[in-house]
XYZ file of C-alpha atoms in Angstrom:
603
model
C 7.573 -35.343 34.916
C 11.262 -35.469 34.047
C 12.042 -35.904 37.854
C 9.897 -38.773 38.262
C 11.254 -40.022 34.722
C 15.427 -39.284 36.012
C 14.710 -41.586 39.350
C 12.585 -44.379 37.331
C 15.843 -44.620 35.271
C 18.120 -44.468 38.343
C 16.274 -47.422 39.991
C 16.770 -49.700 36.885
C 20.393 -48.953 36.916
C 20.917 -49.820 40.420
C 18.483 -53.084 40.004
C 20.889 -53.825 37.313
C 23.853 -53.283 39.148
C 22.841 -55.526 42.195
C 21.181 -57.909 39.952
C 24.875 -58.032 38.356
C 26.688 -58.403 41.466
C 23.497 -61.225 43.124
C 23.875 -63.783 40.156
C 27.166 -64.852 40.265
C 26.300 -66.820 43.333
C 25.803 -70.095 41.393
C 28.170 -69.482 39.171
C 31.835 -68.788 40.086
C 32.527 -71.038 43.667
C 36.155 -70.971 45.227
C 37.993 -72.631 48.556
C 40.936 -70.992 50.365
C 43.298 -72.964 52.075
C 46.943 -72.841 52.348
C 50.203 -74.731 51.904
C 51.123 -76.131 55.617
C 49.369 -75.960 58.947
C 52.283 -74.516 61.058
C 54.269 -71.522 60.498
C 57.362 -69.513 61.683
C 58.088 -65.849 61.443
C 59.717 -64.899 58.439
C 59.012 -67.847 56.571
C 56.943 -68.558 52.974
C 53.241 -69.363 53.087
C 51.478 -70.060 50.016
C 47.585 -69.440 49.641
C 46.058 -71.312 47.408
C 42.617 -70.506 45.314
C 40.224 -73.564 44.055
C 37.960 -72.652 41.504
C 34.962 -74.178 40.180
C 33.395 -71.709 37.032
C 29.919 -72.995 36.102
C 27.368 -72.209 33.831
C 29.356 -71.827 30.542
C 31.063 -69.398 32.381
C 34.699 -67.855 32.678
C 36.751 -65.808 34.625
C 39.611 -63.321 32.875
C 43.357 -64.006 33.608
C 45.221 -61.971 36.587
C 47.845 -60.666 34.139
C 46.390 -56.460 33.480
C 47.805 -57.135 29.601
C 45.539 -60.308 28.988
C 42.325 -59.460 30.682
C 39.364 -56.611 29.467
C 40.476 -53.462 31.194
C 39.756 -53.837 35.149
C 38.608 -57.346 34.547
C 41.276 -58.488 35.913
C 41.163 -61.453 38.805
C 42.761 -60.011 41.740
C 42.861 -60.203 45.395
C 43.308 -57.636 48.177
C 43.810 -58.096 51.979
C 42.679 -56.428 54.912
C 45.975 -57.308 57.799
C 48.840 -55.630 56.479
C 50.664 -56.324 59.862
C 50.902 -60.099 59.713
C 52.892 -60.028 56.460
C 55.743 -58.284 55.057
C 55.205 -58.764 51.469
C 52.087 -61.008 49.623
C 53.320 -61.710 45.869
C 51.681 -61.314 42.545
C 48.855 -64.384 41.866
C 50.434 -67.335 39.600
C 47.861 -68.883 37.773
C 47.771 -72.101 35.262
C 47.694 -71.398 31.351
C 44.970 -69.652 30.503
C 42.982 -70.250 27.314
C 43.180 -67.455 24.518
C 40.389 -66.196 22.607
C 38.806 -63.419 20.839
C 36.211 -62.315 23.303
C 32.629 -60.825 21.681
C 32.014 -59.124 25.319
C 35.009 -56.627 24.751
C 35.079 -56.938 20.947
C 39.294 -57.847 22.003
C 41.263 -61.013 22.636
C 41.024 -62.037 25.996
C 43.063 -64.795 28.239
C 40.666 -66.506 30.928
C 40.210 -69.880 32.652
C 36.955 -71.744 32.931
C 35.605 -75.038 34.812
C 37.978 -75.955 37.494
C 41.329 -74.669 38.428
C 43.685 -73.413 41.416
C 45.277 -69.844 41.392
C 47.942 -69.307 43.748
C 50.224 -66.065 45.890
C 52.939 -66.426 47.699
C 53.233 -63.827 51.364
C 56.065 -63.620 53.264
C 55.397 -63.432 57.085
C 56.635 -60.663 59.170
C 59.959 -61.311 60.720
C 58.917 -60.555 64.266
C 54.917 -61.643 64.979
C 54.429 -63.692 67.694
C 53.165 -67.007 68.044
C 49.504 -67.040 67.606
C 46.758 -68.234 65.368
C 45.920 -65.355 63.188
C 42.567 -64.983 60.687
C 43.424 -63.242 57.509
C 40.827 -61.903 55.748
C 40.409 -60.354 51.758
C 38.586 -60.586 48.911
C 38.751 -61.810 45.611
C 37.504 -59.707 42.593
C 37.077 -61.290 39.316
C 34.887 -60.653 36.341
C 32.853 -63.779 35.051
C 31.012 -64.090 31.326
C 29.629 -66.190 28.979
C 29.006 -65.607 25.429
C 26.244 -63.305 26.129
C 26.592 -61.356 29.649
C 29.094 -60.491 32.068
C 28.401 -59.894 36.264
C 31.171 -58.861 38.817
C 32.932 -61.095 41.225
C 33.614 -59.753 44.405
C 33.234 -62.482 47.164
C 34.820 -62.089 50.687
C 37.039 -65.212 52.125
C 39.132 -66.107 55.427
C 41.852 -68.865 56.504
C 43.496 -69.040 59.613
C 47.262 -69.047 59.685
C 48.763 -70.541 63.075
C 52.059 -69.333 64.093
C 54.427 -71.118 66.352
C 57.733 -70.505 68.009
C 61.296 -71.253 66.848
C 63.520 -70.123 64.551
C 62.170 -69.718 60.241
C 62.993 -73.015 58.299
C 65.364 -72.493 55.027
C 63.389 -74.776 53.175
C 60.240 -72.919 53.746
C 61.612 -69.578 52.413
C 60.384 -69.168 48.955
C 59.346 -66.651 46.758
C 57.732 -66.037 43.578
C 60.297 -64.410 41.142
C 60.225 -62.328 38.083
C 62.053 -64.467 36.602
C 59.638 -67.937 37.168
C 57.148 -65.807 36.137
C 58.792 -64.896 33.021
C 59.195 -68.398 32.563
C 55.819 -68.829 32.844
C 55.035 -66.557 30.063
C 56.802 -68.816 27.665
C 55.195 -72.102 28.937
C 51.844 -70.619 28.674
C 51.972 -69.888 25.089
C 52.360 -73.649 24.727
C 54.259 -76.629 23.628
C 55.577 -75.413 20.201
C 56.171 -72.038 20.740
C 58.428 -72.808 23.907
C 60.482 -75.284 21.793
C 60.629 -72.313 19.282
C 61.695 -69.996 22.384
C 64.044 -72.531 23.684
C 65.966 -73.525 19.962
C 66.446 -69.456 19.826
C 67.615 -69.251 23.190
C 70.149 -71.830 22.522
C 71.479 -70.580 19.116
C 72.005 -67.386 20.727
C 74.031 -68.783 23.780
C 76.434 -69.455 20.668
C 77.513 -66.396 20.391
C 78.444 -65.459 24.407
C 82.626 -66.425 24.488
C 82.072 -69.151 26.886
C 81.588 -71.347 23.557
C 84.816 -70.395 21.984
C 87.427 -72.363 23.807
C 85.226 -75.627 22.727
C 85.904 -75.055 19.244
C 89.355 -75.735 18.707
C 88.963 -78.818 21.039
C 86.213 -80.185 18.928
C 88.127 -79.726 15.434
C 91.590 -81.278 17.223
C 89.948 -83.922 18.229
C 88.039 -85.348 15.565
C 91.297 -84.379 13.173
C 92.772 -86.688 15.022
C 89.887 -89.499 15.122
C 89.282 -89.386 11.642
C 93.616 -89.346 11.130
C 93.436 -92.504 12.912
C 90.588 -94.014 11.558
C 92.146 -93.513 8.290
C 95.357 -95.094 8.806
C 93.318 -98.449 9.944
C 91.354 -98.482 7.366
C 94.718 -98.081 4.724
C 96.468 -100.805 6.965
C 93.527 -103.521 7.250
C 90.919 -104.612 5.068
C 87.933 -103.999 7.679
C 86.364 -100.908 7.483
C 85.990 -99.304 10.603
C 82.307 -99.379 12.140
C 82.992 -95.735 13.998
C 82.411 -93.500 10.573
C 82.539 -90.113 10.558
C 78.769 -89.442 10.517
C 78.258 -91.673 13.440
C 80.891 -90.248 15.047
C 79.652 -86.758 15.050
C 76.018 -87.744 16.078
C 77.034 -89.429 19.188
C 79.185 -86.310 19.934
C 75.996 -83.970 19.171
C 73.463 -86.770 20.921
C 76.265 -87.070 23.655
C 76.245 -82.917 24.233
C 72.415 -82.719 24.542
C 71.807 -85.719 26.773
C 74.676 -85.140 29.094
C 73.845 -81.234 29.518
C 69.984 -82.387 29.836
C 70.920 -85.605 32.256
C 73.383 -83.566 34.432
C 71.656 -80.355 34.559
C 68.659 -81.629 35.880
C 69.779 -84.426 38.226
C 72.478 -82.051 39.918
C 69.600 -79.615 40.066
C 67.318 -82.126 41.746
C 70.069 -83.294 44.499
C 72.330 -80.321 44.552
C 70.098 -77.481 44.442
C 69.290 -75.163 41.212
C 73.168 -73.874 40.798
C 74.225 -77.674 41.273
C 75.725 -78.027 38.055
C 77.188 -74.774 38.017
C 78.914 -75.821 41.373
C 80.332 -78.931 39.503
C 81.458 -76.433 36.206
C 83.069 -73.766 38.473
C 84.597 -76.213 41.001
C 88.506 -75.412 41.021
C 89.560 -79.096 40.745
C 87.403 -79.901 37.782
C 89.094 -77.034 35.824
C 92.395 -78.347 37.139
C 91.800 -81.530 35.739
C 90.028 -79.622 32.493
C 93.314 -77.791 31.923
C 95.553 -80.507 32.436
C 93.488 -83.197 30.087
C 94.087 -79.928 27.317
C 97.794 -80.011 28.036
C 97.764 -84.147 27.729
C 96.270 -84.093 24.855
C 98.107 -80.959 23.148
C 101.077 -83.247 23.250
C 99.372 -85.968 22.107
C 98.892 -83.531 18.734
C 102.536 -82.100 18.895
C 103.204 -86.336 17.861
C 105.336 -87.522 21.333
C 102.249 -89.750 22.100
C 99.308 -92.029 20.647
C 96.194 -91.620 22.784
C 94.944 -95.208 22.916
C 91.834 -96.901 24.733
C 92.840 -99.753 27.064
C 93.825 -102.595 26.179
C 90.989 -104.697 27.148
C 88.379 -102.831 25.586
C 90.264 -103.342 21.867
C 91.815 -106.322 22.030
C 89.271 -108.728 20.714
C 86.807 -107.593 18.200
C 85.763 -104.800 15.961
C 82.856 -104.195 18.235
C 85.219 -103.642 21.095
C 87.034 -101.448 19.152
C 83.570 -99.341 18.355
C 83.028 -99.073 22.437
C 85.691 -97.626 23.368
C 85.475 -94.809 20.066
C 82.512 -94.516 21.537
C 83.553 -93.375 25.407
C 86.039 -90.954 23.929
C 83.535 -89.087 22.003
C 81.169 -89.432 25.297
C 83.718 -88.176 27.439
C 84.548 -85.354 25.152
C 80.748 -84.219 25.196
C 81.306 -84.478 28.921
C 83.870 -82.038 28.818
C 82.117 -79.513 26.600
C 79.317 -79.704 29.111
C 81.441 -78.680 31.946
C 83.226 -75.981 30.054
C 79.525 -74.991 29.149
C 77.684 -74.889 32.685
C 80.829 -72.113 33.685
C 78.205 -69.711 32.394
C 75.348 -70.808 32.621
C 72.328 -68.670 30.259
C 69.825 -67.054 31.788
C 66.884 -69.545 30.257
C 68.969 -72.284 31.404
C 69.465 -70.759 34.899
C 65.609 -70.505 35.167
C 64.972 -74.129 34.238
C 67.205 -75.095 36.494
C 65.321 -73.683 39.640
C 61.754 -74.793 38.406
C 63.576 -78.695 38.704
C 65.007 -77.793 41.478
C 61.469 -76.823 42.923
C 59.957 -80.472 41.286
C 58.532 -79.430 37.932
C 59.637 -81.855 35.563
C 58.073 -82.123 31.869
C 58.881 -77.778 30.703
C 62.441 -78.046 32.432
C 63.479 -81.234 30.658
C 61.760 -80.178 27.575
C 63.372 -76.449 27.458
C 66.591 -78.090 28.456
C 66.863 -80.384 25.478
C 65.506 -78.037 22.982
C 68.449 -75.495 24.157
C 71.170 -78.389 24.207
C 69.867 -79.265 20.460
C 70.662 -76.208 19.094
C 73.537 -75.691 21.143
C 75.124 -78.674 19.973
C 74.105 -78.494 16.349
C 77.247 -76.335 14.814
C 79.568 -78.732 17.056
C 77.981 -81.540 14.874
C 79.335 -80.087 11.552
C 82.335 -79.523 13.825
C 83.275 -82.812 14.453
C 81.966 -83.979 10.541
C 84.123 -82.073 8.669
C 87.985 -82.277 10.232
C 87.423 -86.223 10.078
C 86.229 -86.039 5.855
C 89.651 -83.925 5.378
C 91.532 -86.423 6.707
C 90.405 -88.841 4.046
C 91.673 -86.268 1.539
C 94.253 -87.529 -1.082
C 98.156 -86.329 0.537
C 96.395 -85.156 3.759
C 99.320 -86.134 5.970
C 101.761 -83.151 5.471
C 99.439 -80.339 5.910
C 96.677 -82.259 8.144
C 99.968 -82.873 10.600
C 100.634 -79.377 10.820
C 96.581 -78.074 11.258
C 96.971 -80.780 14.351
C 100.146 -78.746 15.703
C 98.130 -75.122 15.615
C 95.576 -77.157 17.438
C 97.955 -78.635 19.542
C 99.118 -74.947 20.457
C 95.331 -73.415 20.556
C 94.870 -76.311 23.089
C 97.626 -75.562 25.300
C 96.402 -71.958 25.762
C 93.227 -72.848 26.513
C 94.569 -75.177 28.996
C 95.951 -71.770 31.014
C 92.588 -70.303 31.073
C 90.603 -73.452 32.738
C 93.994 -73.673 35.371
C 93.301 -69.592 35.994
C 89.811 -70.167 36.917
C 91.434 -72.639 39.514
C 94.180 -69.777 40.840
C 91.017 -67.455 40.555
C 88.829 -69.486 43.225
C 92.055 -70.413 45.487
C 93.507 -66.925 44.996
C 96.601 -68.589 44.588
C 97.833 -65.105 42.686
C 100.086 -67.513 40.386
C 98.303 -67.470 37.184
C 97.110 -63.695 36.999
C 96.317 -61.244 34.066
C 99.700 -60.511 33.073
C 101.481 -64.377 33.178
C 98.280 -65.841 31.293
C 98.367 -63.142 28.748
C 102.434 -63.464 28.689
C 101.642 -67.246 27.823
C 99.660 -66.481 25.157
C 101.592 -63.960 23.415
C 104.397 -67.155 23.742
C 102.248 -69.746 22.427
C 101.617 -67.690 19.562
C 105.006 -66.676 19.155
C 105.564 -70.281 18.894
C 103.055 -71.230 16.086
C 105.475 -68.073 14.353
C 108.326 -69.753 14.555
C 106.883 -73.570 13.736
C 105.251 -71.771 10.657
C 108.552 -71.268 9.318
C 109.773 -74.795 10.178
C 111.773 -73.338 13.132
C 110.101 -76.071 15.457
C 109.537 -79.728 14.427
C 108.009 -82.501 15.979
C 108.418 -85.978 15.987
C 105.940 -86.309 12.697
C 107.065 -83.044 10.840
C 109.385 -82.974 7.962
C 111.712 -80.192 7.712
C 110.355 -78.196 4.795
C 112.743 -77.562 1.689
C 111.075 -73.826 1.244
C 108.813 -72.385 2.865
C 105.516 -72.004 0.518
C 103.039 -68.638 0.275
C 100.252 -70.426 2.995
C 103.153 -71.104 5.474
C 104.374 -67.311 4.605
C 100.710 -65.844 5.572
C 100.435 -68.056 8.469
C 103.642 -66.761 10.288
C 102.913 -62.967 9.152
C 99.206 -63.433 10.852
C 100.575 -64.822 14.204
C 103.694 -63.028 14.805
C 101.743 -59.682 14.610
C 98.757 -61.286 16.635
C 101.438 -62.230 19.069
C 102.710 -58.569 19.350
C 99.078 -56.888 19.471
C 98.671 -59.347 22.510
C 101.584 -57.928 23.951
C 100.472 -54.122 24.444
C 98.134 -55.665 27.154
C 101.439 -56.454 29.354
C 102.210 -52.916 29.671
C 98.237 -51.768 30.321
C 95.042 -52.825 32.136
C 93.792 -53.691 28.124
C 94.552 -54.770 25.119
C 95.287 -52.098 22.396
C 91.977 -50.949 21.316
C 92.576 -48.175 19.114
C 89.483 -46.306 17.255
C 89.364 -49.362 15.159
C 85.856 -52.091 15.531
C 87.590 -54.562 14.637
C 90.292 -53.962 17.664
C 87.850 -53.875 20.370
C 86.063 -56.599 19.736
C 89.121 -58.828 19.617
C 90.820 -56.834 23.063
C 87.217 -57.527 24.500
C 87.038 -61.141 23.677
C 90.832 -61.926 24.455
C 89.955 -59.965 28.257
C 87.150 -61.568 28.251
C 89.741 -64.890 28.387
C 91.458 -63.443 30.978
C 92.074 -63.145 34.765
C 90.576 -59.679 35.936
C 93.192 -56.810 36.133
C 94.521 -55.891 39.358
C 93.261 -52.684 40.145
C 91.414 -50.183 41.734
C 87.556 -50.636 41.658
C 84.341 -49.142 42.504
C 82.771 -52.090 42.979
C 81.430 -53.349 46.483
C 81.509 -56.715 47.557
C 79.989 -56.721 50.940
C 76.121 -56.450 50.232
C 75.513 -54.948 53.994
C 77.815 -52.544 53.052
C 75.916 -51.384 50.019
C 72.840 -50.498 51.777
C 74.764 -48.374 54.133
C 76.255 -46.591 51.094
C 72.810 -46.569 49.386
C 71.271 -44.644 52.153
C 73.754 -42.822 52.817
C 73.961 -41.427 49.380
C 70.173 -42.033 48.359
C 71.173 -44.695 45.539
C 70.094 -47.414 44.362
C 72.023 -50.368 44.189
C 72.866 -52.488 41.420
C 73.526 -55.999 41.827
C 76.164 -58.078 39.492
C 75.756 -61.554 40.234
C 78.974 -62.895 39.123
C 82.188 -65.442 39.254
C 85.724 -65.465 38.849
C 85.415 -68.613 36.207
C 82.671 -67.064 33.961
C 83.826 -65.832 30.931
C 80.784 -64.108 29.798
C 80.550 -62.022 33.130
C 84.220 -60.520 32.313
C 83.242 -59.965 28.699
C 80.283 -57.932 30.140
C 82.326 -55.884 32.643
C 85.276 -55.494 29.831
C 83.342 -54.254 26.767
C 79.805 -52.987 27.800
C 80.499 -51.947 31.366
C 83.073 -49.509 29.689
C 81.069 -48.002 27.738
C 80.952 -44.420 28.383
C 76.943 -43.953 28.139
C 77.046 -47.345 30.549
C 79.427 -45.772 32.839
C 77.789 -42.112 32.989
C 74.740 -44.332 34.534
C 76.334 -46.529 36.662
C 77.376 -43.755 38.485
C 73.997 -43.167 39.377
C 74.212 -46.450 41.318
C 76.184 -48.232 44.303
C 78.000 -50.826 42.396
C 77.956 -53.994 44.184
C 79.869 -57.561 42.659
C 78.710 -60.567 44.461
C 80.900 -63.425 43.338
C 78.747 -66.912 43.640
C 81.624 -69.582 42.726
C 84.127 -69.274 45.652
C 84.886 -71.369 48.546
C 84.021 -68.895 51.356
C 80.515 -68.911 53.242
C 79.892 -65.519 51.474
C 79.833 -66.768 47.944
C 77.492 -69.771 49.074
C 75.482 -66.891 50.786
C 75.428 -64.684 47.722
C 74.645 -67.913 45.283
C 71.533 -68.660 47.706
C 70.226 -65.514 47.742
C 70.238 -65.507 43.438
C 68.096 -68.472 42.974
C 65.815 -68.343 46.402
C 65.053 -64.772 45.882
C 65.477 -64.381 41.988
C 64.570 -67.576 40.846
C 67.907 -68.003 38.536
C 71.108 -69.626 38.502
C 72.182 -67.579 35.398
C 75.321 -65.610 35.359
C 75.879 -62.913 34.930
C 72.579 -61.560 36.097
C 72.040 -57.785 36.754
C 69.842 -56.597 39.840
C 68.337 -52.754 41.026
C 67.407 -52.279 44.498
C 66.280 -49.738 46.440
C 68.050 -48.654 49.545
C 65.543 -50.330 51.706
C 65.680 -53.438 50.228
């Protein structure tokens, strides 16, 4: 009796089961196709997946974290021979809800939709038209049952001679994919992700150099502004407020505008190409130098002639290209180092997505440009102070001097990419330590210039001011005589020696590092390492600040060691570094810099 009872129950659990896995028929229906018609070994092909869920019902994402535990949607594939490597599925936003079936919250799509993988084909098949075969598993429900997907599918995949096409090389990153992540949780939350992204890009040195530029320059707007307002009874349209919007507006347009368009004609790294090009930060550096003097008092800077000789509106236009071109030059300084949300947006343009690049793009720039906006407010109210002219003249000379060391940092970059071997480590750094020598001596009234008056005594502020920079000026100085800064035990040491390095042309010296990727394979097997990848350039200031503070790190170093260090530069003038920047946004979907790789030895 309990046999007969044991194989009653037995046959209702396998009618269940194949009633489970019969119904689904009329409910979940999918096409396969794919991306092209013709192929070439080695190159991309991307399968695509239409779906049409019926019935009230829904299938679960392909992410493992979002979908009931094995109800994943997945694929698998019978020919491993015909490709070398088929990528994790990318699927549209899914919707997110709690889900009564699993008593959980579940992400799943429903009605119709296209999933999509990306599979490499293997370097050496033969022409031929192949049939790939696989199935799809998926789990569909409504709000009251569940049944199991599993549906078999074909396509046909014709292969023909000649050597693989560039432009049909493509891959599906982690990065994209991370990228994803953040679009999918929708339209606020990115903007959220992208303001935070943007206020912490603040606080990478690249910014820094920016900052006395910004205050210099609008000292010396608002100085001027002042004077022809005290001299005329018109009140000058350009005030400070408006002023320090269009800088702000002028920041996020130009770094949205020129991002995306250099993306879209130059490739993802475009504007990076522009930023690190040796003859913009020639020109960079010398404009600092110009206008340094310009603050030191032996020059006005005045807008043509023909653009301010006839009317107050005139006058307003040509306020209006200086602050413009100023925002211009913060962007290039900017896209030197380009952050690693930035670097991702740039490749999804690059690949024609539009609205979540231009979106994430001027949510960063916002909040980028939003401390540059107080910036540029402030130095232009102080010069409206009562008896502003004595000390606001000699805030403009510091500036003046700030500007003129910067200057030597954007003309390094340039020696950097020539490898001129003019302006290395040890003459920048000398330059420095002179520059602030300099502000020392002008402290103590040493130095005038044509709108300083020789002081009568020198006051308390005057007194701290040369104390502060003549010992600045001989800390800087123990770097001459080592690969570093003085560092000491002290915090407060290393972060200045690693920002002021940071600044800096790399040391000459001995290094670990590979730069010959080839090479590091042959290493890695060799020694049965894996290899780690620093995608890097000689004009990026955060990439040195990385390699001079956290690279040195002794629990950093004791596993690095575990690794074949390999650098591969992606701003130089040789094939290799156009090679090397290639490889970072084809196969990692990023332009940013730095950006840290682990391979294994095979690749």
């Amino acid at each position: 009796m309990k046999k007969i009872f044991l194989n009653n129950i037995i046959i209702i659990l396998l009618s269940s089961v194949f009633c489970q896995f019969s119904d689904y028929t009329e409910t979940v229906h999918f096409n396969v196709s794919t991306d092209r018609e013709n192929y070439r070994s080695g190159e991309s092909i991307k399968i695509l997946f239409d779906f049409d869920i019926k019935n009230k019902f829904h299938i679960y994402s392909s992410d493992i974290n979002k979908a009931p535990i094995q109800g994943e949607t997945y694929t698998e594939y019978y020919d491993s021979t015909l490709f070398d490597d088929i990528q994790h599925i990318i699927e549209p936003e899914t919707i997110t809800k709690f889900d009564p079936n699993f008593n959980q919250e579940t992400s799943y799509h429903e009605g119709k939709f296209q999933i999509y993988q990306v599979a490499i084909l293997n370097d050496s098949i033969t022409p031929s038209n192949y049939q790939v075969e696989g199935t799809v598993y998926a789990t569909a429900c409504d709000p009251i049952q569940c049944i199991r997907v599993v549906e078999d599918f074909y396509f046909n995949v014709n292969v023909e001679s000649g050597e693989k096409r560039e432009e049909f090389v493509f891959g599906i990153t982690e990065s994209s994919n991370e990228l994803k992540r953040e679009t999918d949780k929708g339209f606020i939350p990115f903007i959220l992700f992208s303001l935070g992204m943007g206020f912490l890009a603040l606080l990478t040195p690249c910014v820094f150099p920016m900052i006395p530029i910004t205050i210099s320059f609008f000292t010396k707007l608002g100085e001027q502004a002042q004077s022809k307002e005290e001299n005329s009874s018109i009140k000058p349209t350009l005030t400070p407020l408006s002023a320090a919007t269009i800088y702000a507006l002028g920041i996020i347009v130009i770094f949205t505008l020129l991002g995306l368009v250099l993306a879209l004609t130059l490739g993802a790294s475009g504007a990076q190409q522009i930023a690190q090009n040796p003859w913009i930060n020639l020109l960079i550096g010398f404009l600092f130098i110009f206008f340094a003097f310009s603050l030191f008092g032996y020059y006005e800077l005045q807008a043509p002639q023909f653009l301010t000789r006839y009317s107050q509106q005139q006058e307003s236009r040509s306020g209006y290209s200086g602050i413009l071109f100023m925002s211009l030059t913060f962007t290039l300084a900017s896209f030197t180092c380009t952050a690693a949300l930035v670097g991702a947006l740039l490749v999804a343009a690059s690949q024609g997505e539009y609205f979540w690049p231009i979106i994430g793009m001027l949510s960063f720039s916002a909040a980028f440009a939003s401390p540059f906006f107080l910036l540029a407010l402030f130095p232009q109210y102080l010069a409206k102070l009562p008896k502003s002219g004595g000390w606001l003249n000699s805030v403009k000379v510091i500036m003046g001097f700030l500007e003129l060391a910067a200057a030597f940092k954007f003309i390094s970059n340039s020696d950097l990419v020539w490898n001129w071997n003019i302006f290395d480590r040890e003459v920048v750094l000398f330059i420095w330590v002179l520059i602030i020598f300099l502000i020392a001596l002008y402290s103590l009234g040493f130095i005038i210039f044509p709108h300083d008056t020789k002081p009568e005594k020198i006051s308390i502020r005057r007194k701290i001011l040369f104390s502060f920079t003549l010992m600045f000026s001989i800390y800087l100085s123990t770097g001459l005589f080592t690969n570093k800064v003085f560092t000491g035990n002290n915090s407060i040491f290393k972060v200045t020696s690693g920002l002021v390095e940071s600044y800096l042309p790399p040391p000459k010296s001995s290094s670990m590092w590979i730069e010959d990727l080839d090479l590091a394979y042959i290493k890695a097997k060799e020694n049965n390492k894996p290899i780690f990848l620093d995608f890097t350039g000689y004009t990026c200031t955060n990439c040195r600040w990385m390699e001079v503070n956290i690279f040195e790190e002794n629990d950093v170093k004791y596993l690095l060691n575990k690794f074949i260090l390999t650098k591969l530069y992606t701003d130089g003038k040789e094939e290799i570094h156009q090679i090397n920047q290639k490889m970072e946004v084809e196969r990692f979907g990023t332009a940013a810099l730095p950006f840290y790789v682990v391979l294994s030895p095979d690749d």
